[in-house]
CSV table of C-alpha atoms and ligand atoms in Angstrom, one decimal:
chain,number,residue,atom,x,y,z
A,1,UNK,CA,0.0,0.0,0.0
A,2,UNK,CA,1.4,3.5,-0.6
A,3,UNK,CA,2.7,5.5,2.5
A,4,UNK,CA,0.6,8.2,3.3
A,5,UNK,CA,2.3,11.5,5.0
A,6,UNK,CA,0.8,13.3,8.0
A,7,UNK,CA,-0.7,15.3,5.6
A,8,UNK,CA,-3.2,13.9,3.5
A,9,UNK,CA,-3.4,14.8,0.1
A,10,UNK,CA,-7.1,14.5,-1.0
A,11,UNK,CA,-9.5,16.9,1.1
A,12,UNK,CA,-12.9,17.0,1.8
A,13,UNK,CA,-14.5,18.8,-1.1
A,14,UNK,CA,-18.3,19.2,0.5
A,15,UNK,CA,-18.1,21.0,3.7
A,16,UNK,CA,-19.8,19.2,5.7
A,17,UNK,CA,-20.1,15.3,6.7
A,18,UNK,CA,-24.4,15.3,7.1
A,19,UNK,CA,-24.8,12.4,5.5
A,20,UNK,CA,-23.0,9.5,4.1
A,21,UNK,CA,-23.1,10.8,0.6
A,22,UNK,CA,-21.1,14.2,1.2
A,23,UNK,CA,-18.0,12.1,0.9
A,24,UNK,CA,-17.6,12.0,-2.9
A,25,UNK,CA,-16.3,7.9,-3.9
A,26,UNK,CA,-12.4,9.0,-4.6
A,27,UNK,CA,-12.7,10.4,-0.5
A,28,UNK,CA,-14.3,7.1,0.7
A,29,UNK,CA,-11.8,5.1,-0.9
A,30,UNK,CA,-9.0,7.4,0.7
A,31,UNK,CA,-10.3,8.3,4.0
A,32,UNK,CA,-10.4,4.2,4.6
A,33,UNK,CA,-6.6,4.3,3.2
A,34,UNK,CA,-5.5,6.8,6.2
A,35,UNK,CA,-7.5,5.4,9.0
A,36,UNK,CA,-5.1,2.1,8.1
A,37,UNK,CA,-2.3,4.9,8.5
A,38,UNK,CA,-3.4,6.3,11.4
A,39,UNK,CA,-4.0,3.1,13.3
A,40,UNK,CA,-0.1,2.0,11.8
A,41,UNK,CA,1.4,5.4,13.1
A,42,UNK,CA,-0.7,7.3,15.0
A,43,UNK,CA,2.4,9.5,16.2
A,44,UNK,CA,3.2,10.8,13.2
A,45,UNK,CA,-0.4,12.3,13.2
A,46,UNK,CA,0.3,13.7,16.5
A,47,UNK,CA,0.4,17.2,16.5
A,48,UNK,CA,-2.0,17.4,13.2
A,49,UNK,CA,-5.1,19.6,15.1
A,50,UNK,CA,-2.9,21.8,16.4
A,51,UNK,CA,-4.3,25.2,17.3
A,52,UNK,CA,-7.9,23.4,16.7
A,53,UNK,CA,-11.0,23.5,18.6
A,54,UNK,CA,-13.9,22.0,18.1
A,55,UNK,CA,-17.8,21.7,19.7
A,56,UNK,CA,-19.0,18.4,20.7
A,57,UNK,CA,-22.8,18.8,20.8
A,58,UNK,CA,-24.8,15.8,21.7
A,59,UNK,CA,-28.4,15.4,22.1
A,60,UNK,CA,-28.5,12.0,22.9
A,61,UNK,CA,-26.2,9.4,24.7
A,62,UNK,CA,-23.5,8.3,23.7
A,63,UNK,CA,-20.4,5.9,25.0
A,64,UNK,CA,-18.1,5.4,22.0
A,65,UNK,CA,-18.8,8.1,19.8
A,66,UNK,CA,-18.7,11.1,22.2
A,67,UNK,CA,-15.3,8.9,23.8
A,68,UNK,CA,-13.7,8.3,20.6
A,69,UNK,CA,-14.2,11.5,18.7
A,70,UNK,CA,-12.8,13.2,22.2
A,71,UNK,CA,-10.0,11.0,22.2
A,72,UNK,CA,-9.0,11.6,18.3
A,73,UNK,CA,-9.4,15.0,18.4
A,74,UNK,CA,-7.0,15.0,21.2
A,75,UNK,CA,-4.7,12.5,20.1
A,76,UNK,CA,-4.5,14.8,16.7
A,77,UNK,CA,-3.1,17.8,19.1
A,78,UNK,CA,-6.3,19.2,19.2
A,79,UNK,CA,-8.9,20.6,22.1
A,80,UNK,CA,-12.4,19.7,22.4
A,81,UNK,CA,-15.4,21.0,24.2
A,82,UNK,CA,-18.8,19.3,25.2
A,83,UNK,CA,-22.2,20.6,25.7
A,84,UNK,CA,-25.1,17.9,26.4
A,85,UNK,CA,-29.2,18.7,26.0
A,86,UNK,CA,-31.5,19.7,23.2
A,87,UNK,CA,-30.6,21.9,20.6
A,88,UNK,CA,-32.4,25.0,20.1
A,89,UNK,CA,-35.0,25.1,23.3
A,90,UNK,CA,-33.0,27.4,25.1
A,91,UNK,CA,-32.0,29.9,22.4
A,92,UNK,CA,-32.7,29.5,18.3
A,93,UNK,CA,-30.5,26.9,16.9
A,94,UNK,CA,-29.5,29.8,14.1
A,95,UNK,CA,-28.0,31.3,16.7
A,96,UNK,CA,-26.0,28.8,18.6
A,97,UNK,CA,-24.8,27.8,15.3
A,98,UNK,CA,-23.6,31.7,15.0
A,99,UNK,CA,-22.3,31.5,18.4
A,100,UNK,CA,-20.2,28.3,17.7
A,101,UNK,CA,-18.9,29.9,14.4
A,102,UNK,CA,-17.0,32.5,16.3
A,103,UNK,CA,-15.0,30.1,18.7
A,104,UNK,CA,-14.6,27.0,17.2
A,105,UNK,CA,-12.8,25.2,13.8
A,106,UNK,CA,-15.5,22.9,13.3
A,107,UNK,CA,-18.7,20.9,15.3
A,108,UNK,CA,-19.5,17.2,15.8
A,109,UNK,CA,-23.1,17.1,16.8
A,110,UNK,CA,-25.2,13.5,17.8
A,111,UNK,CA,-29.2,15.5,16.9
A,112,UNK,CA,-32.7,13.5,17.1
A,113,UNK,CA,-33.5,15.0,13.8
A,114,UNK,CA,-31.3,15.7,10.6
A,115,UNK,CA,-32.7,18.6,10.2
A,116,UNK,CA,-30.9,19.8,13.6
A,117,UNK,CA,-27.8,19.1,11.7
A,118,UNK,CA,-28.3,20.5,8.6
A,119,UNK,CA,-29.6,23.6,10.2
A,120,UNK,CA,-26.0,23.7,12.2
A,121,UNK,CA,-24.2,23.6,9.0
A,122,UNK,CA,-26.5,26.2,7.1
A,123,UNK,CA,-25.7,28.9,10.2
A,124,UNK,CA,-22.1,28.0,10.6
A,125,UNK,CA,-19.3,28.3,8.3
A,126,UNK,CA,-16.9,25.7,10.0
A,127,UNK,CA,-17.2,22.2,9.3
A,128,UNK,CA,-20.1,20.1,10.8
A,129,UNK,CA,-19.8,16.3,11.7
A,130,UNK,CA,-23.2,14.1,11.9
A,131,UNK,CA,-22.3,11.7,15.2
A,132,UNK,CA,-25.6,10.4,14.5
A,133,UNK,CA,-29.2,11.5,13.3
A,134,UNK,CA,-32.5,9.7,13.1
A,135,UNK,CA,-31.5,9.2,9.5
A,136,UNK,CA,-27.6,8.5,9.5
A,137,UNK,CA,-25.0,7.3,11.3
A,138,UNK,CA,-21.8,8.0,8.8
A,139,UNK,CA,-18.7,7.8,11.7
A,140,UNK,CA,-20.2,4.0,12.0
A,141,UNK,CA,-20.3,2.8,8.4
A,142,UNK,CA,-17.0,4.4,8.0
A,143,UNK,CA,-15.3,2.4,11.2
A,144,UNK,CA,-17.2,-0.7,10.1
A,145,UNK,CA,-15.9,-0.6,6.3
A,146,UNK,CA,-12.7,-0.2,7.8
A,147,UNK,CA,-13.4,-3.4,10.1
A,148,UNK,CA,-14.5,-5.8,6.8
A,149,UNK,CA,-11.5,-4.4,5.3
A,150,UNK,CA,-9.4,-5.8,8.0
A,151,UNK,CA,-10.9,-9.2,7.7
A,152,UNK,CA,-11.2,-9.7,4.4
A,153,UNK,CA,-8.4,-7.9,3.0
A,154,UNK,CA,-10.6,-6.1,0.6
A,155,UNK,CA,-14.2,-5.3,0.5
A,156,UNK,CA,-15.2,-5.3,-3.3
A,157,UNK,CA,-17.8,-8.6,-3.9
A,158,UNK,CA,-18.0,-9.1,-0.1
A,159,UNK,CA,-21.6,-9.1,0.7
A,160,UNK,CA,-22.7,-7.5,4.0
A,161,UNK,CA,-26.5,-8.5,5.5
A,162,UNK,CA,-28.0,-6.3,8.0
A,163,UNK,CA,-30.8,-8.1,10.0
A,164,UNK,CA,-33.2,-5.4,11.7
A,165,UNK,CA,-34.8,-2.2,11.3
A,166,UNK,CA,-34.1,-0.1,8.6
A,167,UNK,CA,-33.0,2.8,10.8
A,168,UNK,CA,-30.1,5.4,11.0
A,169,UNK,CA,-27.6,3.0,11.1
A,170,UNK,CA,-28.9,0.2,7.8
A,171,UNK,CA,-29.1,3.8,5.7
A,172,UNK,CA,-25.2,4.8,5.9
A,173,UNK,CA,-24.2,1.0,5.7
A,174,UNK,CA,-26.3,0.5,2.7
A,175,UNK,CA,-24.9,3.7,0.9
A,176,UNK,CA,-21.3,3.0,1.9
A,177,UNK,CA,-21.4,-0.7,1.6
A,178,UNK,CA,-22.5,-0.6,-2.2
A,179,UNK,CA,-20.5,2.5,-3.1
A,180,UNK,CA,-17.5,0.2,-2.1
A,181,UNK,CA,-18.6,-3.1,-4.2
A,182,UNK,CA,-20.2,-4.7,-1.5
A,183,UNK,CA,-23.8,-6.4,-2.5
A,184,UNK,CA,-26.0,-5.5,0.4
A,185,UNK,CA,-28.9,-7.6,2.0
A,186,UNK,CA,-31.1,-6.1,4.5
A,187,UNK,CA,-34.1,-8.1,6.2
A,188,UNK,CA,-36.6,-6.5,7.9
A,189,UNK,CA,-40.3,-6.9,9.4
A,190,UNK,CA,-42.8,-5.7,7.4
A,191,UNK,CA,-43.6,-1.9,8.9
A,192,UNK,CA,-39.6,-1.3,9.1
A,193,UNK,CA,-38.3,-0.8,5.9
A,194,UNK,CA,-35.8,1.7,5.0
A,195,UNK,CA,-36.4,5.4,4.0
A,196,UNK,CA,-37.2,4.8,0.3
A,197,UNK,CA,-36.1,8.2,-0.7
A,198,UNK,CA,-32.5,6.6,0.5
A,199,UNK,CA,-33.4,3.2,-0.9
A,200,UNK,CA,-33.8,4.9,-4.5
A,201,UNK,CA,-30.3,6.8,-3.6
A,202,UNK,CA,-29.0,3.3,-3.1
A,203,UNK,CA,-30.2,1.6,-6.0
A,204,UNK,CA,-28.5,4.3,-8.0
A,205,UNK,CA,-25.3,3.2,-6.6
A,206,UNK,CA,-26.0,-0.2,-7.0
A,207,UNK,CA,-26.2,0.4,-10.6
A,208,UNK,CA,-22.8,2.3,-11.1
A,209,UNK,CA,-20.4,-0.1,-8.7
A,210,UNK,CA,-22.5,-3.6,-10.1
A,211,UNK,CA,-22.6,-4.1,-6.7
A,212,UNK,CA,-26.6,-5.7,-5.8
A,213,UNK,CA,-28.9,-4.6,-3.3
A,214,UNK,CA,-31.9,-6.6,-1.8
A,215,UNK,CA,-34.1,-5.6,0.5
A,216,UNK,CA,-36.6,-8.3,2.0
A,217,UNK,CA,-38.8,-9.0,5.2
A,218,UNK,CA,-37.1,-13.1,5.0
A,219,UNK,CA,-34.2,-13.0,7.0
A,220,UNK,CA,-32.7,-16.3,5.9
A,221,UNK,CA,-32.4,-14.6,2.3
A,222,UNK,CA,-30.8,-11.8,3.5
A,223,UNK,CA,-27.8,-14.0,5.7
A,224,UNK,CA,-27.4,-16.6,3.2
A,225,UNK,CA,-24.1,-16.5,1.8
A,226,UNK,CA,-22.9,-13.2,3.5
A,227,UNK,CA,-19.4,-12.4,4.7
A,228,UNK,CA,-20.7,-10.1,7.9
A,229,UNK,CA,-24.0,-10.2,9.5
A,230,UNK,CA,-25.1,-7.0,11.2
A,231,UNK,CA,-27.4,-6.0,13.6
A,232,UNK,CA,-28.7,-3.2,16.0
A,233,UNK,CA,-31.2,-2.3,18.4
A,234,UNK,CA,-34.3,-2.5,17.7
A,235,UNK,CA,-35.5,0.4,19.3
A,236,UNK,CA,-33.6,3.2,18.5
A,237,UNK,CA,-33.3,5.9,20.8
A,238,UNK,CA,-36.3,8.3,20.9
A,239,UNK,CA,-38.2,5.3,20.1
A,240,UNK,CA,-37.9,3.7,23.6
A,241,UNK,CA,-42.1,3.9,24.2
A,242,UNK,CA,-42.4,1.8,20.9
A,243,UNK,CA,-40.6,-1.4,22.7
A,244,UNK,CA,-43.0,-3.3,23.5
A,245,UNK,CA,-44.5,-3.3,20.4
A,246,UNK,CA,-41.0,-3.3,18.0
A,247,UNK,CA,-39.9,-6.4,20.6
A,248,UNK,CA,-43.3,-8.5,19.0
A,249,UNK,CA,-42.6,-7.2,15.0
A,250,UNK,CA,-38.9,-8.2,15.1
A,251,UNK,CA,-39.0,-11.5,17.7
A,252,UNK,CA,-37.8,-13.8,14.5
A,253,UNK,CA,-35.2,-11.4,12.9
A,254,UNK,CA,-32.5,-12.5,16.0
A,255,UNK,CA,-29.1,-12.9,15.2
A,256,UNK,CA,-28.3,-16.4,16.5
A,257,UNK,CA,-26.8,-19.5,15.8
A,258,UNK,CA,-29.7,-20.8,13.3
A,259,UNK,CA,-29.5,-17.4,11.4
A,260,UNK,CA,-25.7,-17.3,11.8
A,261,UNK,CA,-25.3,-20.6,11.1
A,262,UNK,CA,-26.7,-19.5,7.1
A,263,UNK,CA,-24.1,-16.9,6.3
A,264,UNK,CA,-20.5,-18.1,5.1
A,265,UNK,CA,-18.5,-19.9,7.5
A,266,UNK,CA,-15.5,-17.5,8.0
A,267,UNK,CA,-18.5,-14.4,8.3
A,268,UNK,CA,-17.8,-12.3,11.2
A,269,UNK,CA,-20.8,-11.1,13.0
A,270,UNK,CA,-20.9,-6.9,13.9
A,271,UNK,CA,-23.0,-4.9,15.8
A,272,UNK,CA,-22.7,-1.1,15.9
A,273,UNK,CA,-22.9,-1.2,19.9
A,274,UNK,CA,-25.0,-1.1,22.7
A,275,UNK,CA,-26.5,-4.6,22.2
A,276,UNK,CA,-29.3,-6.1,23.5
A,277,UNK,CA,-28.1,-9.5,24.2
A,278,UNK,CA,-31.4,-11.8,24.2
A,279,UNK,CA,-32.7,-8.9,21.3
A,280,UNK,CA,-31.5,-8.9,18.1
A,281,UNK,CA,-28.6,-11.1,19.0
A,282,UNK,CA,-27.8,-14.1,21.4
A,283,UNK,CA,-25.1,-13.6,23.9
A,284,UNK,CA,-23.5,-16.8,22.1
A,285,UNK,CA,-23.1,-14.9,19.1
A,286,UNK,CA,-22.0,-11.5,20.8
A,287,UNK,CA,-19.2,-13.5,22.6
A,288,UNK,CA,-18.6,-15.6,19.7
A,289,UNK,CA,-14.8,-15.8,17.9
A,290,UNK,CA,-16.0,-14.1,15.2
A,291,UNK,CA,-17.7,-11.3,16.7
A,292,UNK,CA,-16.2,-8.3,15.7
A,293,UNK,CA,-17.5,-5.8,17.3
A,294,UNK,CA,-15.1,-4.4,19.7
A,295,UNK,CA,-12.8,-4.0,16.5
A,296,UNK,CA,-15.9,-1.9,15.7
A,297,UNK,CA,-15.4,0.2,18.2
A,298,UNK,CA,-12.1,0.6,18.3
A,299,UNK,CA,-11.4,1.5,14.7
A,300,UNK,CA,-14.1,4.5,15.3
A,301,UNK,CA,-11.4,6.4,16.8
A,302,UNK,CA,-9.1,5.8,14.0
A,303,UNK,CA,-11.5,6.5,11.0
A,304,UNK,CA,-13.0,9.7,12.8
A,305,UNK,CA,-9.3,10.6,12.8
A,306,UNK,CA,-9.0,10.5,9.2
A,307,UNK,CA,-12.2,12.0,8.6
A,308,UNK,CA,-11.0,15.0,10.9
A,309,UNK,CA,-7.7,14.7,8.8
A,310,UNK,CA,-9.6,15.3,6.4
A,311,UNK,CA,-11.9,18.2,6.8
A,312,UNK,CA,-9.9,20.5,8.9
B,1,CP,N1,-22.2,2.9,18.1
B,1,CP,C1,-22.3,4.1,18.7
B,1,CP,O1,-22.5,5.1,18.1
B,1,CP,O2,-22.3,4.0,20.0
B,1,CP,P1,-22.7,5.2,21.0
B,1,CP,O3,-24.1,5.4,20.9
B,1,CP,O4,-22.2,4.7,22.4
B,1,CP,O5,-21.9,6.4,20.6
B,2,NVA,N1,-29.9,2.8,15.8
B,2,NVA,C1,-29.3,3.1,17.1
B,2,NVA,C2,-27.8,3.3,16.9
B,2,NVA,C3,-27.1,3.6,18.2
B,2,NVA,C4,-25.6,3.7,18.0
B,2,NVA,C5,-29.9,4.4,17.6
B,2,NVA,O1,-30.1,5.3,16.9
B,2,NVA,O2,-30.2,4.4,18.8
């Protein structure tokens, strides 16, 4: 692989990461290039945010994100600062965004809605970061690529199922998975299927990498053959009084050994973290040998560091 320098070479050309799709293909290809770097030699990125602050806004919990994104902006030589609650109850977001603009080199901001982050970005001028939105979860499908990558050695004609609702976190894998050659399978109960304005995004990019996308309530279909198996919660946050009812719609999409046992034999199972063990997957297949999803979490810190790289 070619050596990257501390300074990479191809920049962000949108702004702003709102959504998965603001990373043009050419980025994608080389942000997952220098979070490998960065993971090899993160010293030599050491002192790359220096001089840099940046807001940390976060609406909703968060363990690894909020940890990770601190932790890279620091290990980059940079400061952070945090600020936790809604967005725009105790003064117009237009105006925290203007606020913000006058201290800071850029925001990372975790919203309930993606309109919260958009309207950040339309008030600020410094570059905005979606840590997740009820829409998209791009830091995630960014660490995870990075994860397959790992395993596999390459991710072009891997095929990655995602067993669950078609939430924040199925959108960004599907657009990133099949921008990078990956087919994608997603299985879901009828009543959770993906946004279908980013469905018909995806089937555009389906078209242009060959790479295929299926989208079905029978979960078997969806595993069979696949090289990772993905799941998440359920309920998402902000949904929590829909859990009774979202437990009964997705009882048979589980993650277990049956529904395991379909995908390819050397498939890793991931999980974007917290799990529900019991939920959408066993605790045998949480803890099993190919569970990958504390590489998961780990390699958040080193992608968010390229994608910090590479905005500011
Ligand atoms: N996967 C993920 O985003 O975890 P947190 O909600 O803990 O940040
Ligand atoms: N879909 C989950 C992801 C958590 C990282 C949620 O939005 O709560």
């Amino acid at each position: 692989m070619t050596r990257l320098s501390h300074a990479p070479t191809v920049k962000m050309s949108a702004p702003d990461l709102l959504r998965d799709l603001d990373l043009a293909d050419e980025e994608l290809h080389y942000l997952l290039r220098l979070a490998s770097d960065v993971k090899r030699s993160p010293r030599e990125y050491a002192s790359a945010l220096a001089g840099k602050s940046i807001a940390l806004l976060f609406e909703k919990p968060s363990l690894r994100t909020r940890l990770t994104i601190e932790l890279a902006i620091k290990q980059l030589g940079g400061d952070s600062l945090s600020l936790e609650g809604p967005i725009g109850v105790r003064e117009p977001l237009k105006d925290i965004a203007r606020n913000l603009d006058r201290w800071v080199n850029g925001i990372v901001a975790r919203v309930f809605s993606q309109t919260t982050i958009e309207g950040l970005a339309e008030w600020s001028s410094v570059p905005v970061i979606n840590a997740l939105s009820d829409l998209f979860h791009p830091c995630q499908a960014l660490a995870d690529m990075q994860t397959i990558r790992e395993r596999f050695g390459e991710l072009d004609g891997l095929k990655l199922a995602f067993v669950g609702d078609g939430n924040n976190v199925a959108h960004s894998l599907m657009l990133t998975a099949l921008r990078l050659g990956m087919d994608f399978a997603l299985g879901c109960p009828r009543g959770y299927l993906p946004n279908p304005d980013i469905v018909a995004q995806a089937e555009g990019l389906a078209a242009v990498s060959g790479a295929s996308l299926v989208v079905t309530h029978d979960a078997a279909q969806a595993v069979s053959g696949a090289h990772a198996v993905y799941a998440d919660v359920w309920t998402s946050m902000g949904q929590e009084q829909e859990a009774v009812i979202r437990r009964r719609a997705f009882h048979e999409y589980q993650v277990n050994d049956a529904l395991f046992g379909l995908a390819r034999p050397d498939a890793v199972f991931m999980h974007c973290l917290p799990a529900k063990r019991g939920e959408e997957v066993s605790d045998a297949i949480m803890e099993c040998g190919r569970s990958v999803v504390f590489d998961q979490a780990e390699n958040r810190l080193h992608a968010q560091k390229a994608l910090l790289l590479m905005m500011l």
